[in-house]
Amino acid sequence: FDVASPITKSAQLRIMQHPTTLDLNKKWNLPIYYQLRFGEACKRFDSAIAKVEQEGWHSPVFTGTQTEEQDIRKLGFELPIFIELYDILLSFWRHDVILRPMAHRFLRGIIQLVGRSALFVRSGLEQKNKEMNGTKKENGHGGPSHHYLTWCERTDDVAAVAWDITILESALTSDYTELVAGIIAPADNENNSISEEERNELGTIVSEVLSETAQDLSPLIISAWNEITEILTKQCSAPLVAVKGVAATYRMTNRPPPKQSSPFVSTILRPLKDFDTEFSNRTPPQIGDSWKIEIVQIVSESYSDAVEKLIVTVKQTEEALRKRKARKSNAGGMTDGEKVMLQLHLDTQEFKMRAVEVGIDAGAVEGIRKLETLTKVAETSST
């Protein structure tokens, strides 16, 4: 069979000029092809979002193969929806999908999908999705579940989401950039259809586009950790209501002087310690330890304010008792006020030790220094 024979060429020409072929060529449109592919990707990601809204971030929404999932997890992704998103991004560049003339459109599609994921996370952090509660969707499902609507109140969920966004940000500027650049401008193009200069230029364009897309994720990571900091600060501050009760423990009870810290002190920074233990290896590099320092600083300031107010009350009470010529307690020869001050000193030392346990330089925290200054008068009584 000679493909170059006149008969063959004549047959090919007749086929190409046949009305059916011409009609098919009219329908075959590269922009339309891209829209179909992008539509499939959007439908897949929207389906994942809908399921997460119903079942939470750990909902098994990945639709690829087990091997594909394992490969993506090696990058550090943990949540199924982000594994699904990254697999969708990879699918654009598979040999049976990508058409080089459409590369710029697929790059735009990447920007749109990453932006869609960022908007979904941001709306959750801002609790905007609560407005959707009880509404009906086109897919027949109800509005987002209460579990999803309240995810921004759970530090483990917020940290898990922030970590996967961090991995996505990193992957876009490294592994994914190399993949896309290698397909759009391959180094080993056999037909020399791309010059070295063009290949370098295309690689630079891909890198810049994906780097800019990744940079838009960074503020979202910071917002997530600000939310974590706020939640943990509230949890750590809750036990401070017990500070007022220290005076009542010794007032007119004839109890002996304290030898150890109050039970509540060890619980103050416990939420921070538990969280740090679980997520210390999944804290974004740009976050570092600043969030822990902020929590300890705010909590210690509140603690020192409470102690300062209590000391004022204790001194006022002691002065009133002196005017009545009240006798000292027989237990150790200390007044009730002196016992309270000693207890506050022991509590301060315990709190300081707990701060050190979570990796904080206690001496650099103003609130802790203030606590030590306020209770220093009782230091000699503890030795």
Tab-separated table of C-alpha atoms in Angstrom:
chain	number	residue	atom	x	y	z
A	1	PHE	CA	0.000	0.000	0.000
A	2	ASP	CA	1.725	3.142	-1.240
A	3	VAL	CA	0.580	6.208	0.716
A	4	ALA	CA	2.310	8.455	-1.829
A	5	SER	CA	0.567	7.008	-4.890
A	6	PRO	CA	-1.744	9.258	-6.921
A	7	ILE	CA	-4.699	6.994	-6.135
A	8	THR	CA	-4.097	7.271	-2.382
A	9	LYS	CA	-3.647	11.039	-2.551
A	10	SER	CA	-6.829	11.363	-4.580
A	11	ALA	CA	-8.737	9.285	-2.027
A	12	GLN	CA	-7.394	11.385	0.845
A	13	LEU	CA	-8.385	14.562	-0.944
A	14	ARG	CA	-11.928	13.280	-1.527
A	15	ILE	CA	-12.227	12.336	2.148
A	16	MET	CA	-10.955	15.727	3.326
A	17	GLN	CA	-13.355	17.539	0.968
A	18	HIS	CA	-16.352	15.367	1.818
A	19	PRO	CA	-19.213	17.344	3.478
A	20	THR	CA	-19.131	15.039	6.512
A	21	THR	CA	-15.426	15.713	7.031
A	22	LEU	CA	-15.891	19.442	6.583
A	23	ASP	CA	-18.758	19.394	9.063
A	24	LEU	CA	-16.607	17.502	11.577
A	25	ASN	CA	-13.775	20.001	11.171
A	26	LYS	CA	-16.169	22.820	11.900
A	27	LYS	CA	-17.132	21.157	15.154
A	28	TRP	CA	-13.542	20.430	16.146
A	29	ASN	CA	-12.511	23.630	17.868
A	30	LEU	CA	-9.534	23.858	20.221
A	31	PRO	CA	-11.119	26.419	22.572
A	32	ILE	CA	-14.208	24.231	22.815
A	33	TYR	CA	-11.989	21.218	23.526
A	34	TYR	CA	-10.392	23.120	26.395
A	35	GLN	CA	-13.768	24.177	27.769
A	36	LEU	CA	-14.896	20.563	27.807
A	37	ARG	CA	-11.770	19.455	29.642
A	38	PHE	CA	-11.930	22.356	32.073
A	39	GLY	CA	-15.622	21.714	32.637
A	40	GLU	CA	-14.850	18.115	33.595
A	41	ALA	CA	-12.208	19.317	36.062
A	42	CYS	CA	-14.558	21.877	37.622
A	43	LYS	CA	-17.328	19.307	37.965
A	44	ARG	CA	-14.934	16.930	39.686
A	45	PHE	CA	-13.689	19.573	42.129
A	46	ASP	CA	-17.173	20.961	42.823
A	47	SER	CA	-18.312	17.449	43.670
A	48	ALA	CA	-15.453	17.140	46.161
A	49	ILE	CA	-16.346	20.485	47.734
A	50	ALA	CA	-19.996	19.490	48.072
A	51	LYS	CA	-19.040	16.303	49.888
A	52	VAL	CA	-16.640	18.125	52.214
A	53	GLU	CA	-19.417	20.564	53.079
A	54	GLN	CA	-21.559	17.619	54.115
A	55	GLU	CA	-19.027	15.353	55.802
A	56	GLY	CA	-16.039	17.503	56.745
A	57	TRP	CA	-12.463	17.888	55.560
A	58	HIS	CA	-11.540	14.231	55.979
A	59	SER	CA	-14.316	13.033	53.700
A	60	PRO	CA	-12.936	10.446	51.183
A	61	VAL	CA	-13.459	12.501	48.023
A	62	PHE	CA	-10.461	11.309	45.991
A	63	THR	CA	-11.598	9.686	42.743
A	64	GLY	CA	-8.251	8.560	41.327
A	65	THR	CA	-6.406	5.291	41.750
A	66	GLN	CA	-4.683	4.123	44.912
A	67	THR	CA	-1.295	4.444	43.221
A	68	GLU	CA	-2.017	8.035	42.208
A	69	GLU	CA	-3.106	8.831	45.750
A	70	GLN	CA	0.048	7.329	47.225
A	71	ASP	CA	2.239	9.312	44.832
A	72	ILE	CA	0.522	12.576	45.755
A	73	ARG	CA	0.694	11.824	49.481
A	74	LYS	CA	4.463	11.522	49.135
A	75	LEU	CA	4.505	15.283	48.550
A	76	GLY	CA	2.997	15.782	52.002
A	77	PHE	CA	-0.719	16.172	51.242
A	78	GLU	CA	-3.025	14.690	53.871
A	79	LEU	CA	-6.604	15.835	53.231
A	80	PRO	CA	-8.457	13.980	50.440
A	81	ILE	CA	-9.847	17.161	48.858
A	82	PHE	CA	-6.374	18.593	48.306
A	83	ILE	CA	-5.177	15.257	46.948
A	84	GLU	CA	-8.128	15.413	44.559
A	85	LEU	CA	-7.290	19.000	43.595
A	86	TYR	CA	-3.652	18.189	42.873
A	87	ASP	CA	-4.615	15.144	40.821
A	88	ILE	CA	-6.954	17.362	38.778
A	89	LEU	CA	-4.091	19.775	38.177
A	90	LEU	CA	-1.885	16.887	37.089
A	91	SER	CA	-4.562	15.578	34.733
A	92	PHE	CA	-4.304	18.676	32.549
A	93	TRP	CA	-0.838	17.630	31.436
A	94	ARG	CA	-1.372	13.957	30.715
A	95	HIS	CA	-0.434	12.901	27.193
A	96	ASP	CA	-4.017	12.082	26.253
A	97	VAL	CA	-5.280	15.484	27.394
A	98	ILE	CA	-2.787	18.257	26.747
A	99	LEU	CA	-2.526	19.956	23.382
A	100	ARG	CA	0.435	22.295	23.205
A	101	PRO	CA	-1.485	25.115	21.458
A	102	MET	CA	-3.841	25.087	24.450
A	103	ALA	CA	-1.104	25.260	27.101
A	104	HIS	CA	-1.853	28.887	27.953
A	105	ARG	CA	-5.502	28.057	28.553
A	106	PHE	CA	-4.648	25.133	30.812
A	107	LEU	CA	-2.354	27.419	32.805
A	108	ARG	CA	-5.261	29.790	33.229
A	109	GLY	CA	-7.393	26.861	34.338
A	110	ILE	CA	-4.848	26.051	37.028
A	111	ILE	CA	-5.030	29.601	38.344
A	112	GLN	CA	-8.827	29.415	38.439
A	113	LEU	CA	-8.969	26.072	40.250
A	114	VAL	CA	-6.359	27.046	42.833
A	115	GLY	CA	-8.241	30.295	43.330
A	116	ARG	CA	-11.475	28.337	43.747
A	117	SER	CA	-9.899	26.207	46.475
A	118	ALA	CA	-8.535	29.301	48.219
A	119	LEU	CA	-11.957	30.956	48.145
A	120	PHE	CA	-13.552	27.845	49.613
A	121	VAL	CA	-11.102	27.817	52.514
A	122	ARG	CA	-11.299	31.564	53.045
A	123	SER	CA	-15.091	31.575	53.133
A	124	GLY	CA	-14.958	28.854	55.779
A	125	LEU	CA	-12.476	30.765	57.919
A	126	GLU	CA	-14.658	33.836	57.679
A	127	GLN	CA	-17.732	31.687	58.390
A	128	LYS	CA	-19.458	33.070	55.315
A	129	ASN	CA	-20.792	29.626	54.501
A	130	LYS	CA	-23.044	29.852	57.552
A	131	GLU	CA	-25.324	32.020	55.462
A	132	MET	CA	-25.900	28.990	53.241
A	133	ASN	CA	-27.174	26.801	56.062
A	134	GLY	CA	-30.517	25.264	55.210
A	135	THR	CA	-30.417	26.224	51.536
A	136	LYS	CA	-30.870	23.759	48.705
A	137	LYS	CA	-28.288	23.194	46.010
A	138	GLU	CA	-28.643	22.267	42.372
A	139	ASN	CA	-27.159	18.850	43.004
A	140	GLY	CA	-30.008	18.030	45.352
A	141	HIS	CA	-27.982	18.102	48.556
A	142	GLY	CA	-28.857	20.285	51.488
A	143	GLY	CA	-26.701	23.149	52.722
A	144	PRO	CA	-23.385	22.665	54.498
A	145	SER	CA	-23.518	20.549	57.647
A	146	HIS	CA	-23.043	21.999	61.109
A	147	HIS	CA	-19.787	20.043	61.353
A	148	TYR	CA	-18.429	21.832	58.304
A	149	LEU	CA	-19.770	25.243	59.269
A	150	THR	CA	-17.925	25.060	62.584
A	151	TRP	CA	-14.609	23.671	61.292
A	152	CYS	CA	-12.894	27.016	61.772
A	153	GLU	CA	-13.527	26.645	65.512
A	154	ARG	CA	-11.502	23.410	65.678
A	155	THR	CA	-7.746	23.885	65.742
A	156	ASP	CA	-7.014	20.418	64.352
A	157	ASP	CA	-9.121	21.086	61.245
A	158	VAL	CA	-7.689	24.556	60.709
A	159	ALA	CA	-4.117	23.278	61.104
A	160	ALA	CA	-4.712	20.360	58.720
A	161	VAL	CA	-6.132	22.686	56.061
A	162	ALA	CA	-3.303	25.197	56.531
A	163	TRP	CA	-0.734	22.413	56.172
A	164	ASP	CA	-2.181	21.120	52.897
A	165	ILE	CA	-2.287	24.670	51.532
A	166	THR	CA	1.379	24.975	52.494
A	167	ILE	CA	2.157	21.764	50.586
A	168	LEU	CA	0.169	23.011	47.595
A	169	GLU	CA	2.075	26.292	47.646
A	170	SER	CA	5.381	24.434	47.736
A	171	ALA	CA	4.414	21.900	45.053
A	172	LEU	CA	3.270	24.574	42.627
A	173	THR	CA	6.681	26.236	42.705
A	174	SER	CA	8.733	23.047	42.500
A	175	ASP	CA	7.461	19.645	41.320
A	176	TYR	CA	4.504	21.001	39.387
A	177	THR	CA	6.517	23.753	37.702
A	178	GLU	CA	9.077	21.208	36.522
A	179	LEU	CA	6.330	18.945	35.174
A	180	VAL	CA	4.539	21.673	33.224
A	181	ALA	CA	7.724	23.259	31.888
A	182	GLY	CA	8.974	19.853	30.776
A	183	ILE	CA	5.796	19.233	28.781
A	184	ILE	CA	5.355	22.672	27.258
A	185	ALA	CA	9.039	23.095	26.437
A	186	PRO	CA	10.725	19.672	26.530
A	187	ALA	CA	14.505	19.637	26.611
A	188	ASP	CA	14.690	16.594	24.339
A	189	ASN	CA	12.430	17.708	21.483
A	190	GLU	CA	13.476	15.382	18.696
A	191	ASN	CA	12.347	17.574	15.810
A	192	ASN	CA	14.051	20.673	17.178
A	193	SER	CA	10.689	22.420	16.902
A	194	ILE	CA	11.587	24.556	19.905
A	195	SER	CA	14.785	26.543	20.050
A	196	GLU	CA	16.848	26.747	23.212
A	197	GLU	CA	15.934	30.390	23.609
A	198	GLU	CA	12.217	29.653	23.214
A	199	ARG	CA	12.415	26.752	25.647
A	200	ASN	CA	14.054	28.920	28.309
A	201	GLU	CA	11.527	31.675	27.760
A	202	LEU	CA	8.589	29.281	28.051
A	203	GLY	CA	10.080	27.762	31.194
A	204	THR	CA	10.419	31.224	32.735
A	205	ILE	CA	6.820	32.085	31.891
A	206	VAL	CA	5.526	28.866	33.466
A	207	SER	CA	7.614	29.452	36.588
A	208	GLU	CA	6.396	33.034	36.971
A	209	VAL	CA	2.729	32.135	36.475
A	210	LEU	CA	2.797	29.285	39.001
A	211	SER	CA	4.905	31.246	41.494
A	212	GLU	CA	2.421	34.099	41.431
A	213	THR	CA	-0.443	31.643	41.881
A	214	ALA	CA	1.330	30.056	44.860
A	215	GLN	CA	2.029	33.429	46.451
A	216	ASP	CA	-1.684	34.114	46.630
A	217	LEU	CA	-1.979	31.162	49.022
A	218	SER	CA	0.443	32.546	51.599
A	219	PRO	CA	-1.984	35.073	53.174
A	220	LEU	CA	-4.485	32.253	53.590
A	221	ILE	CA	-1.955	30.212	55.576
A	222	ILE	CA	-1.278	33.176	57.840
A	223	SER	CA	-5.010	33.763	58.336
A	224	ALA	CA	-5.494	30.132	59.305
A	225	TRP	CA	-2.759	30.304	61.924
A	226	ASN	CA	-4.108	33.585	63.248
A	227	GLU	CA	-7.364	31.699	63.792
A	228	ILE	CA	-5.487	28.907	65.570
A	229	THR	CA	-3.718	31.435	67.772
A	230	GLU	CA	-6.998	33.082	68.708
A	231	ILE	CA	-8.693	29.786	69.573
A	232	LEU	CA	-5.794	28.512	71.679
A	233	THR	CA	-5.465	31.861	73.447
A	234	LYS	CA	-9.096	31.631	74.548
A	235	GLN	CA	-8.656	28.037	75.688
A	236	CYS	CA	-5.505	28.838	77.629
A	237	SER	CA	-7.084	31.897	79.228
A	238	ALA	CA	-10.119	30.031	80.535
A	239	PRO	CA	-8.411	28.595	83.686
A	240	LEU	CA	-7.364	32.085	84.783
A	241	VAL	CA	-10.758	32.583	86.428
A	242	ALA	CA	-9.341	30.424	89.232
A	243	VAL	CA	-6.818	33.109	90.204
A	244	LYS	CA	-9.456	34.883	92.275
A	245	GLY	CA	-9.964	31.738	94.317
A	246	VAL	CA	-6.364	31.654	95.576
A	247	ALA	CA	-7.144	34.192	98.305
A	248	ALA	CA	-10.242	32.293	99.429
A	249	THR	CA	-8.136	29.153	99.876
A	250	TYR	CA	-6.275	30.750	102.813
A	251	ARG	CA	-8.574	33.454	104.091
A	252	MET	CA	-9.658	32.510	107.632
A	253	THR	CA	-8.985	28.800	107.028
A	254	ASN	CA	-5.872	28.398	109.198
A	255	ARG	CA	-4.302	26.289	106.459
A	256	PRO	CA	-0.549	25.732	106.489
A	257	PRO	CA	1.646	27.642	103.997
A	258	PRO	CA	1.610	26.185	100.449
A	259	LYS	CA	4.423	23.967	99.220
A	260	GLN	CA	3.334	23.487	95.618
A	261	SER	CA	1.521	25.325	92.876
A	262	SER	CA	-2.245	25.527	92.545
A	263	PRO	CA	-3.789	22.695	90.476
A	264	PHE	CA	-5.204	25.043	87.848
A	265	VAL	CA	-1.804	26.432	86.829
A	266	SER	CA	-0.674	23.274	85.050
A	267	THR	CA	-3.829	23.406	82.900
A	268	ILE	CA	-3.332	26.954	81.600
A	269	LEU	CA	-0.967	26.163	78.729
A	270	ARG	CA	-2.123	22.565	78.285
A	271	PRO	CA	-4.164	23.284	75.112
A	272	LEU	CA	-1.092	24.906	73.586
A	273	LYS	CA	1.175	22.028	74.561
A	274	ASP	CA	-1.219	19.350	73.279
A	275	PHE	CA	-1.671	21.147	69.981
A	276	ASP	CA	2.054	21.770	69.565
A	277	THR	CA	2.806	18.113	70.246
A	278	GLU	CA	0.448	17.033	67.459
A	279	PHE	CA	1.298	19.665	64.860
A	280	SER	CA	4.905	20.644	65.573
A	281	ASN	CA	6.012	18.775	62.434
A	282	ARG	CA	3.277	20.357	60.345
A	283	THR	CA	3.824	24.005	61.134
A	284	PRO	CA	4.495	26.079	57.988
A	285	PRO	CA	8.040	27.492	57.819
A	286	GLN	CA	6.763	31.061	57.497
A	287	ILE	CA	4.843	30.669	60.761
A	288	GLY	CA	7.688	29.384	62.935
A	289	ASP	CA	7.214	29.844	66.694
A	290	SER	CA	5.726	33.328	66.545
A	291	TRP	CA	2.219	31.992	67.211
A	292	LYS	CA	3.319	30.266	70.424
A	293	ILE	CA	5.089	33.369	71.652
A	294	GLU	CA	1.973	35.441	70.967
A	295	ILE	CA	-0.259	33.030	72.893
A	296	VAL	CA	2.024	32.892	75.949
A	297	GLN	CA	2.443	36.669	75.862
A	298	ILE	CA	-1.301	37.380	75.788
A	299	VAL	CA	-2.132	34.734	78.394
A	300	SER	CA	0.685	35.807	80.737
A	301	GLU	CA	-0.445	39.436	80.487
A	302	SER	CA	-3.976	38.437	81.454
A	303	TYR	CA	-2.546	36.267	84.223
A	304	SER	CA	-0.376	39.073	85.595
A	305	ASP	CA	-3.309	41.503	85.492
A	306	ALA	CA	-5.438	39.067	87.501
A	307	VAL	CA	-2.624	38.516	89.996
A	308	GLU	CA	-2.034	42.246	90.340
A	309	LYS	CA	-5.700	42.868	91.127
A	310	LEU	CA	-5.691	40.015	93.629
A	311	ILE	CA	-2.599	41.376	95.384
A	312	VAL	CA	-4.260	44.774	95.752
A	313	THR	CA	-7.283	43.110	97.353
A	314	VAL	CA	-5.077	40.993	99.650
A	315	LYS	CA	-3.110	44.025	100.809
A	316	GLN	CA	-6.281	45.942	101.493
A	317	THR	CA	-7.626	43.062	103.557
A	318	GLU	CA	-4.346	42.698	105.445
A	319	GLU	CA	-4.346	46.405	106.254
A	320	ALA	CA	-7.888	46.193	107.563
A	321	LEU	CA	-6.948	43.246	109.785
A	322	ARG	CA	-3.935	45.065	111.150
A	323	LYS	CA	-6.133	47.955	112.180
A	324	ARG	CA	-8.248	45.497	114.111
A	325	LYS	CA	-5.069	44.127	115.619
A	326	ALA	CA	-5.730	40.704	114.183
A	327	ARG	CA	-3.376	38.009	115.372
A	328	LYS	CA	-1.108	36.057	113.111
A	329	SER	CA	-2.039	32.528	112.268
A	330	ASN	CA	-0.336	29.845	114.350
A	331	ALA	CA	0.395	27.814	111.202
A	332	GLY	CA	3.975	28.703	110.401
A	333	GLY	CA	3.689	32.172	111.808
A	334	MET	CA	2.489	33.572	108.470
A	335	THR	CA	-0.500	35.780	107.893
A	336	ASP	CA	-3.161	34.712	105.429
A	337	GLY	CA	-1.935	37.385	103.053
A	338	GLU	CA	1.631	36.079	103.192
A	339	LYS	CA	0.372	32.590	102.396
A	340	VAL	CA	-1.507	33.936	99.406
A	341	MET	CA	1.610	35.734	98.182
A	342	LEU	CA	3.646	32.564	98.571
A	343	GLN	CA	1.028	30.609	96.636
A	344	LEU	CA	1.111	33.177	93.850
A	345	HIS	CA	4.896	32.905	93.720
A	346	LEU	CA	4.782	29.104	93.448
A	347	ASP	CA	2.114	29.412	90.770
A	348	THR	CA	4.267	31.844	88.807
A	349	GLN	CA	7.230	29.470	88.857
A	350	GLU	CA	5.015	26.620	87.665
A	351	PHE	CA	3.589	28.734	84.853
A	352	LYS	CA	7.079	29.782	83.831
A	353	MET	CA	8.184	26.142	83.710
A	354	ARG	CA	5.189	25.219	81.547
A	355	ALA	CA	6.049	28.017	79.122
A	356	VAL	CA	9.589	26.670	78.791
A	357	GLU	CA	8.165	23.212	78.056
A	358	VAL	CA	6.465	24.519	74.907
A	359	GLY	CA	9.711	26.034	73.677
A	360	ILE	CA	9.294	29.616	74.891
A	361	ASP	CA	12.084	31.772	76.299
A	362	ALA	CA	10.228	32.744	79.462
A	363	GLY	CA	12.668	35.534	80.257
A	364	ALA	CA	11.726	37.268	76.998
A	365	VAL	CA	7.996	37.300	77.758
A	366	GLU	CA	6.943	40.554	79.363
A	367	GLY	CA	3.894	39.041	81.059
A	368	ILE	CA	6.006	36.402	82.821
A	369	ARG	CA	8.554	39.007	83.930
A	370	LYS	CA	5.698	41.040	85.394
A	371	LEU	CA	4.406	37.987	87.256
A	372	GLU	CA	7.831	37.384	88.760
A	373	THR	CA	8.111	41.005	89.834
A	374	LEU	CA	4.672	40.954	91.449
A	375	THR	CA	5.365	37.773	93.437
A	376	LYS	CA	9.065	38.254	94.140
A	377	VAL	CA	8.318	39.450	97.669
A	378	ALA	CA	7.337	35.889	98.595
A	379	GLU	CA	10.438	34.272	97.063
A	380	THR	CA	12.333	34.015	100.346
A	381	SER	CA	9.372	32.294	102.006
A	382	SER	CA	9.489	29.457	99.462
A	383	THR	CA	13.060	28.455	100.290
